[in-house]
mmCIF file of C-alpha atoms in Angstrom:
data_model
loop_
_atom_site.group_PDB
_atom_site.id
_atom_site.type_symbol
_atom_site.label_atom_id
_atom_site.label_comp_id
_atom_site.label_asym_id
_atom_site.label_seq_id
_atom_site.Cartn_x
_atom_site.Cartn_y
_atom_site.Cartn_z
ATOM 1 C CA UNK R 1 -39.477 -16.436 61.272
ATOM 2 C CA UNK R 2 -42.191 -18.937 60.402
ATOM 3 C CA UNK R 3 -41.897 -21.526 57.662
ATOM 4 C CA UNK R 4 -44.317 -19.510 55.549
ATOM 5 C CA UNK R 5 -42.155 -16.399 55.889
ATOM 6 C CA UNK R 6 -38.987 -18.333 54.999
ATOM 7 C CA UNK R 7 -40.701 -19.717 51.902
ATOM 8 C CA UNK R 8 -41.749 -16.196 50.896
ATOM 9 C CA UNK R 9 -38.185 -14.831 51.283
ATOM 10 C CA UNK R 10 -36.661 -17.706 49.297
ATOM 11 C CA UNK R 11 -39.214 -17.180 46.549
ATOM 12 C CA UNK R 12 -38.285 -13.514 46.302
ATOM 13 C CA UNK R 13 -34.544 -14.322 46.197
ATOM 14 C CA UNK R 14 -35.104 -16.898 43.456
ATOM 15 C CA UNK R 15 -37.195 -14.421 41.466
ATOM 16 C CA UNK R 16 -34.490 -11.756 41.702
ATOM 17 C CA UNK R 17 -31.827 -14.283 40.645
ATOM 18 C CA UNK R 18 -33.812 -15.500 37.637
ATOM 19 C CA UNK R 19 -34.537 -11.902 36.591
ATOM 20 C CA UNK R 20 -30.856 -11.009 36.813
ATOM 21 C CA UNK R 21 -29.839 -14.012 34.710
ATOM 22 C CA UNK R 22 -32.468 -13.171 32.093
ATOM 23 C CA UNK R 23 -31.396 -9.518 31.988
ATOM 24 C CA UNK R 24 -27.719 -10.488 31.581
ATOM 25 C CA UNK R 25 -28.599 -12.873 28.745
ATOM 26 C CA UNK R 26 -30.505 -10.115 26.952
ATOM 27 C CA UNK R 27 -27.581 -7.730 27.412
ATOM 28 C CA UNK R 28 -25.178 -10.308 25.962
ATOM 29 C CA UNK R 29 -27.458 -10.774 22.953
ATOM 30 C CA UNK R 30 -27.543 -7.017 22.432
ATOM 31 C CA UNK R 31 -23.752 -6.778 22.620
ATOM 32 C CA UNK R 32 -23.326 -9.651 20.165
ATOM 33 C CA UNK R 33 -25.738 -7.994 17.737
ATOM 34 C CA UNK R 34 -23.880 -4.700 18.099
ATOM 35 C CA UNK R 35 -20.533 -6.354 17.449
ATOM 36 C CA UNK R 36 -21.912 -7.852 14.246
ATOM 37 C CA UNK R 37 -22.613 -4.383 12.899
ATOM 38 C CA UNK R 38 -20.181 -3.059 10.228
ATOM 39 C CA UNK R 39 -17.133 -1.448 11.762
ATOM 40 C CA UNK R 40 -17.569 -3.020 15.188
ATOM 41 C CA UNK R 41 -15.555 -6.133 14.427
ATOM 42 C CA UNK R 42 -12.352 -4.125 14.679
ATOM 43 C CA UNK R 43 -12.795 -3.748 18.442
ATOM 44 C CA UNK R 44 -12.434 -7.504 18.915
ATOM 45 C CA UNK R 45 -9.201 -7.669 16.923
ATOM 46 C CA UNK R 46 -6.823 -5.343 18.731
ATOM 47 C CA UNK R 47 -8.557 -2.410 17.022
ATOM 48 C CA UNK R 48 -7.320 -3.607 13.615
ATOM 49 C CA UNK R 49 -9.842 -5.287 11.295
ATOM 50 C CA UNK R 50 -8.900 -8.194 9.071
ATOM 51 C CA UNK R 51 -7.479 -7.122 5.749
ATOM 52 C CA UNK R 52 -6.752 -3.598 6.970
ATOM 53 C CA UNK R 53 -4.438 -1.646 4.681
ATOM 54 C CA UNK R 54 -3.383 1.981 4.796
ATOM 55 C CA UNK R 55 -5.050 4.095 2.120
ATOM 56 C CA UNK R 56 -4.717 7.784 1.322
ATOM 57 C CA UNK R 57 -7.798 9.932 0.778
ATOM 58 C CA UNK R 58 -8.316 11.123 -2.780
ATOM 59 C CA UNK R 59 -5.927 13.905 -3.703
ATOM 60 C CA UNK R 60 -5.956 16.695 -6.265
ATOM 61 C CA UNK R 61 -3.433 16.055 -9.081
ATOM 62 C CA UNK R 62 -3.486 19.717 -10.183
ATOM 63 C CA UNK R 63 -2.525 20.896 -6.707
ATOM 64 C CA UNK R 64 -0.043 18.028 -6.544
ATOM 65 C CA UNK R 65 1.691 19.327 -9.646
ATOM 66 C CA UNK R 66 2.013 22.706 -7.938
ATOM 67 C CA UNK R 67 3.541 20.932 -4.929
ATOM 68 C CA UNK R 68 6.012 19.208 -7.260
ATOM 69 C CA UNK R 69 7.055 22.649 -8.490
ATOM 70 C CA UNK R 70 7.076 24.222 -5.028
ATOM 71 C CA UNK R 71 9.580 21.705 -3.684
ATOM 72 C CA UNK R 72 11.553 21.701 -6.964
ATOM 73 C CA UNK R 73 11.279 17.940 -7.361
ATOM 74 C CA UNK R 74 12.160 18.458 -11.031
ATOM 75 C CA UNK R 75 15.744 19.189 -9.964
ATOM 76 C CA UNK R 76 16.224 15.446 -9.449
ATOM 77 C CA UNK R 77 13.329 13.873 -11.363
ATOM 78 C CA UNK R 78 12.595 14.334 -15.047
ATOM 79 C CA UNK R 79 8.927 14.196 -16.102
ATOM 80 C CA UNK R 80 8.705 13.786 -19.861
ATOM 81 C CA UNK R 81 5.941 15.854 -21.415
ATOM 82 C CA UNK R 82 6.031 18.487 -18.663
ATOM 83 C CA UNK R 83 7.627 21.919 -19.004
ATOM 84 C CA UNK R 84 9.436 22.003 -15.679
ATOM 85 C CA UNK R 85 12.862 23.682 -15.571
ATOM 86 C CA UNK R 86 15.632 21.370 -16.741
ATOM 87 C CA UNK R 87 17.947 19.838 -14.168
ATOM 88 C CA UNK R 88 21.356 21.500 -13.802
ATOM 89 C CA UNK R 89 23.066 18.146 -14.155
ATOM 90 C CA UNK R 90 22.290 14.443 -14.373
ATOM 91 C CA UNK R 91 18.971 13.502 -12.785
ATOM 92 C CA UNK R 92 19.555 11.910 -9.391
ATOM 93 C CA UNK R 93 16.214 10.105 -9.253
ATOM 94 C CA UNK R 94 14.189 8.070 -11.759
ATOM 95 C CA UNK R 95 12.197 9.598 -14.599
ATOM 96 C CA UNK R 96 8.543 9.734 -13.503
ATOM 97 C CA UNK R 97 6.326 10.078 -16.573
ATOM 98 C CA UNK R 98 5.578 6.359 -16.762
ATOM 99 C CA UNK R 99 5.311 5.599 -13.059
ATOM 100 C CA UNK R 100 1.577 6.183 -12.649
ATOM 101 C CA UNK R 101 0.286 2.842 -13.963
ATOM 102 C CA UNK R 102 2.816 0.946 -11.856
ATOM 103 C CA UNK R 103 2.109 2.301 -8.386
ATOM 104 C CA UNK R 104 -0.789 3.348 -6.142
ATOM 105 C CA UNK R 105 -0.660 6.801 -4.494
ATOM 106 C CA UNK R 106 0.409 5.186 -1.202
ATOM 107 C CA UNK R 107 3.644 4.001 -2.834
ATOM 108 C CA UNK R 108 4.557 7.547 -3.829
ATOM 109 C CA UNK R 109 3.685 8.846 -0.359
ATOM 110 C CA UNK R 110 6.036 6.301 1.201
ATOM 111 C CA UNK R 111 8.763 7.269 -1.270
ATOM 112 C CA UNK R 112 8.515 10.870 -0.061
ATOM 113 C CA UNK R 113 8.293 10.359 3.708
ATOM 114 C CA UNK R 114 10.478 7.226 3.876
ATOM 115 C CA UNK R 115 12.704 7.148 0.772
ATOM 116 C CA UNK R 116 14.912 4.413 2.236
ATOM 117 C CA UNK R 117 12.025 1.909 2.328
ATOM 118 C CA UNK R 118 12.538 0.674 -1.252
ATOM 119 C CA UNK R 119 15.848 1.816 -2.650
ATOM 120 C CA UNK R 120 18.064 0.806 -5.551
ATOM 121 C CA UNK R 121 21.828 0.866 -5.219
ATOM 122 C CA UNK R 122 22.279 3.606 -7.817
ATOM 123 C CA UNK R 123 20.121 5.983 -5.767
ATOM 124 C CA UNK R 124 22.112 5.491 -2.557
ATOM 125 C CA UNK R 125 24.509 8.089 -1.220
ATOM 126 C CA UNK R 126 27.930 7.407 0.361
ATOM 127 C CA UNK R 127 26.184 6.672 3.677
ATOM 128 C CA UNK R 128 24.061 3.954 2.080
ATOM 129 C CA UNK R 129 20.874 5.973 2.420
ATOM 130 C CA UNK R 130 18.704 7.610 -0.218
ATOM 131 C CA UNK R 131 20.050 10.683 -1.971
ATOM 132 C CA UNK R 132 16.557 12.145 -1.789
ATOM 133 C CA UNK R 133 16.265 15.095 0.621
ATOM 134 C CA UNK R 134 13.795 14.983 3.485
ATOM 135 C CA UNK R 135 10.521 16.905 3.274
ATOM 136 C CA UNK R 136 8.794 15.685 6.435
ATOM 137 C CA UNK R 137 9.303 18.961 8.296
ATOM 138 C CA UNK R 138 8.196 21.202 5.437
ATOM 139 C CA UNK R 139 5.498 19.414 3.451
ATOM 140 C CA UNK R 140 1.958 19.380 4.827
ATOM 141 C CA UNK R 141 -0.124 16.212 4.879
ATOM 142 C CA UNK R 142 -2.465 17.652 2.248
ATOM 143 C CA UNK R 143 0.468 18.533 0.006
ATOM 144 C CA UNK R 144 1.707 14.948 0.348
ATOM 145 C CA UNK R 145 -1.739 13.581 -0.562
ATOM 146 C CA UNK R 146 -2.007 15.843 -3.610
ATOM 147 C CA UNK R 147 1.578 15.190 -4.728
ATOM 148 C CA UNK R 148 0.961 11.436 -4.540
ATOM 149 C CA UNK R 149 -2.199 11.861 -6.615
ATOM 150 C CA UNK R 150 -0.265 13.820 -9.242
ATOM 151 C CA UNK R 151 2.481 11.215 -9.510
ATOM 152 C CA UNK R 152 -0.093 8.412 -9.734
ATOM 153 C CA UNK R 153 -1.816 10.278 -12.576
ATOM 154 C CA UNK R 154 1.296 10.340 -14.772
ATOM 155 C CA UNK R 155 0.979 8.021 -17.751
ATOM 156 C CA UNK R 156 2.869 7.695 -21.024
ATOM 157 C CA UNK R 157 1.066 9.056 -24.076
ATOM 158 C CA UNK R 158 1.082 5.688 -25.803
ATOM 159 C CA UNK R 159 1.113 2.653 -23.573
ATOM 160 C CA UNK R 160 1.622 -0.835 -24.929
ATOM 161 C CA UNK R 161 -0.702 -3.532 -23.578
ATOM 162 C CA UNK R 162 2.117 -5.728 -22.263
ATOM 163 C CA UNK R 163 5.866 -5.549 -21.739
ATOM 164 C CA UNK R 164 8.525 -8.128 -20.932
ATOM 165 C CA UNK R 165 11.424 -7.818 -18.540
ATOM 166 C CA UNK R 166 14.041 -9.854 -16.724
ATOM 167 C CA UNK R 167 15.151 -9.669 -13.140
ATOM 168 C CA UNK R 168 15.767 -11.368 -9.826
ATOM 169 C CA UNK R 169 13.246 -12.380 -7.173
ATOM 170 C CA UNK R 170 13.755 -10.451 -3.933
ATOM 171 C CA UNK R 171 10.841 -11.927 -2.022
ATOM 172 C CA UNK R 172 7.594 -13.791 -2.700
ATOM 173 C CA UNK R 173 4.507 -12.635 -0.757
ATOM 174 C CA UNK R 174 1.784 -15.223 -1.534
ATOM 175 C CA UNK R 175 -0.723 -13.884 1.007
ATOM 176 C CA UNK R 176 -0.772 -10.598 -0.907
ATOM 177 C CA UNK R 177 -0.489 -12.259 -4.340
ATOM 178 C CA UNK R 178 2.741 -10.353 -4.993
ATOM 179 C CA UNK R 179 6.381 -10.795 -5.882
ATOM 180 C CA UNK R 180 9.098 -8.192 -5.361
ATOM 181 C CA UNK R 181 11.553 -8.072 -8.260
ATOM 182 C CA UNK R 182 14.821 -6.292 -8.919
ATOM 183 C CA UNK R 183 14.816 -5.878 -12.674
ATOM 184 C CA UNK R 184 16.594 -4.030 -15.430
ATOM 185 C CA UNK R 185 15.169 -1.289 -17.609
ATOM 186 C CA UNK R 186 12.199 -2.164 -19.805
ATOM 187 C CA UNK R 187 12.829 -0.276 -23.025
ATOM 188 C CA UNK R 188 10.244 2.382 -23.773
ATOM 189 C CA UNK R 189 8.361 1.707 -20.571
ATOM 190 C CA UNK R 190 10.295 2.092 -17.320
ATOM 191 C CA UNK R 191 13.773 2.229 -15.886
ATOM 192 C CA UNK R 192 15.556 -0.373 -13.800
ATOM 193 C CA UNK R 193 14.110 -0.654 -10.321
ATOM 194 C CA UNK R 194 13.109 -2.843 -7.411
ATOM 195 C CA UNK R 195 9.374 -3.028 -6.785
ATOM 196 C CA UNK R 196 6.480 -5.306 -5.938
ATOM 197 C CA UNK R 197 4.062 -6.587 -8.576
ATOM 198 C CA UNK R 198 0.691 -8.254 -8.290
ATOM 199 C CA UNK R 199 0.637 -11.666 -9.963
ATOM 200 C CA UNK R 200 -2.406 -13.078 -11.770
ATOM 201 C CA UNK R 201 -3.224 -15.885 -11.427
ATOM 202 C CA UNK R 202 -1.557 -16.374 -8.007
ATOM 203 C CA UNK R 203 -0.575 -19.966 -8.873
ATOM 204 C CA UNK R 204 2.261 -18.416 -10.912
ATOM 205 C CA UNK R 205 4.006 -17.743 -7.595
ATOM 206 C CA UNK R 206 4.353 -21.455 -6.896
ATOM 207 C CA UNK R 207 7.956 -22.604 -7.089
ATOM 208 C CA UNK R 208 9.431 -19.092 -7.001
ATOM 209 C CA UNK R 209 12.122 -18.414 -4.422
ATOM 210 C CA UNK R 210 14.329 -15.530 -3.378
ATOM 211 C CA UNK R 211 17.277 -15.230 -5.738
ATOM 212 C CA UNK R 212 15.603 -16.858 -8.742
ATOM 213 C CA UNK R 213 16.360 -15.184 -12.070
ATOM 214 C CA UNK R 214 13.144 -14.757 -14.030
ATOM 215 C CA UNK R 215 11.603 -13.424 -17.199
ATOM 216 C CA UNK R 216 8.167 -11.860 -16.743
ATOM 217 C CA UNK R 217 5.357 -10.348 -18.781
ATOM 218 C CA UNK R 218 3.525 -7.372 -17.301
ATOM 219 C CA UNK R 219 -0.014 -6.489 -18.340
ATOM 220 C CA UNK R 220 0.051 -2.692 -18.214
ATOM 221 C CA UNK R 221 -3.732 -2.344 -17.999
ATOM 222 C CA UNK R 222 -4.098 -4.770 -15.104
ATOM 223 C CA UNK R 223 -0.768 -3.603 -13.660
ATOM 224 C CA UNK R 224 -0.031 -7.248 -12.931
ATOM 225 C CA UNK R 225 2.422 -9.927 -13.991
ATOM 226 C CA UNK R 226 0.522 -12.459 -16.097
ATOM 227 C CA UNK R 227 3.456 -14.686 -17.018
ATOM 228 C CA UNK R 228 6.677 -15.492 -15.195
ATOM 229 C CA UNK R 229 9.289 -18.166 -15.800
ATOM 230 C CA UNK R 230 12.623 -19.061 -14.284
ATOM 231 C CA UNK R 231 15.803 -18.522 -16.264
ATOM 232 C CA UNK R 232 18.597 -21.061 -16.144
#
């Protein structure tokens, strides 16, 4: 092979190499642009986007009421203002007519499929678990969605703008701007329970610790605690 031929071969190899590098760079740019598109970011984060939170699709409260009747939920839960059959004895679960403003549909769904997740002592059976029967084998997903929508739609006829209660801090969750409280009954509004509340402004969470006894004011329209103070 002559020097001229060698030069020609090297030129071709260099051209192929440069073309390959350029093509790869263009492909990388295309992939980066694609990853910046809405919904693509999840693939770079273990298939879970930042801020992801489970959410139910919108349900039908009317059908949910029918589901409530179908599974005879009224046997354990009173709903003031409804004409469901009266319980044979003392209601096992909490009265539900004022629950809607306090919880999203997802909370009610969890209460049905995993009743032990958030449970007060008075609703525990001898085995320490919830007295609530299981419906996971009988209730369809759509029935669960609609039932949750019905429960979330329940509101008292006359709701005061704010209420005050006292309780104990179970846990503070600053990243979600929430505090979980175990509190007594709030007269005319809700029964004693353990639940999480959004806190506005979040600086109110500063200095709160598990076990603190507190007095709090709940804005029923915002569904958020707007004032909280420690009790001595």
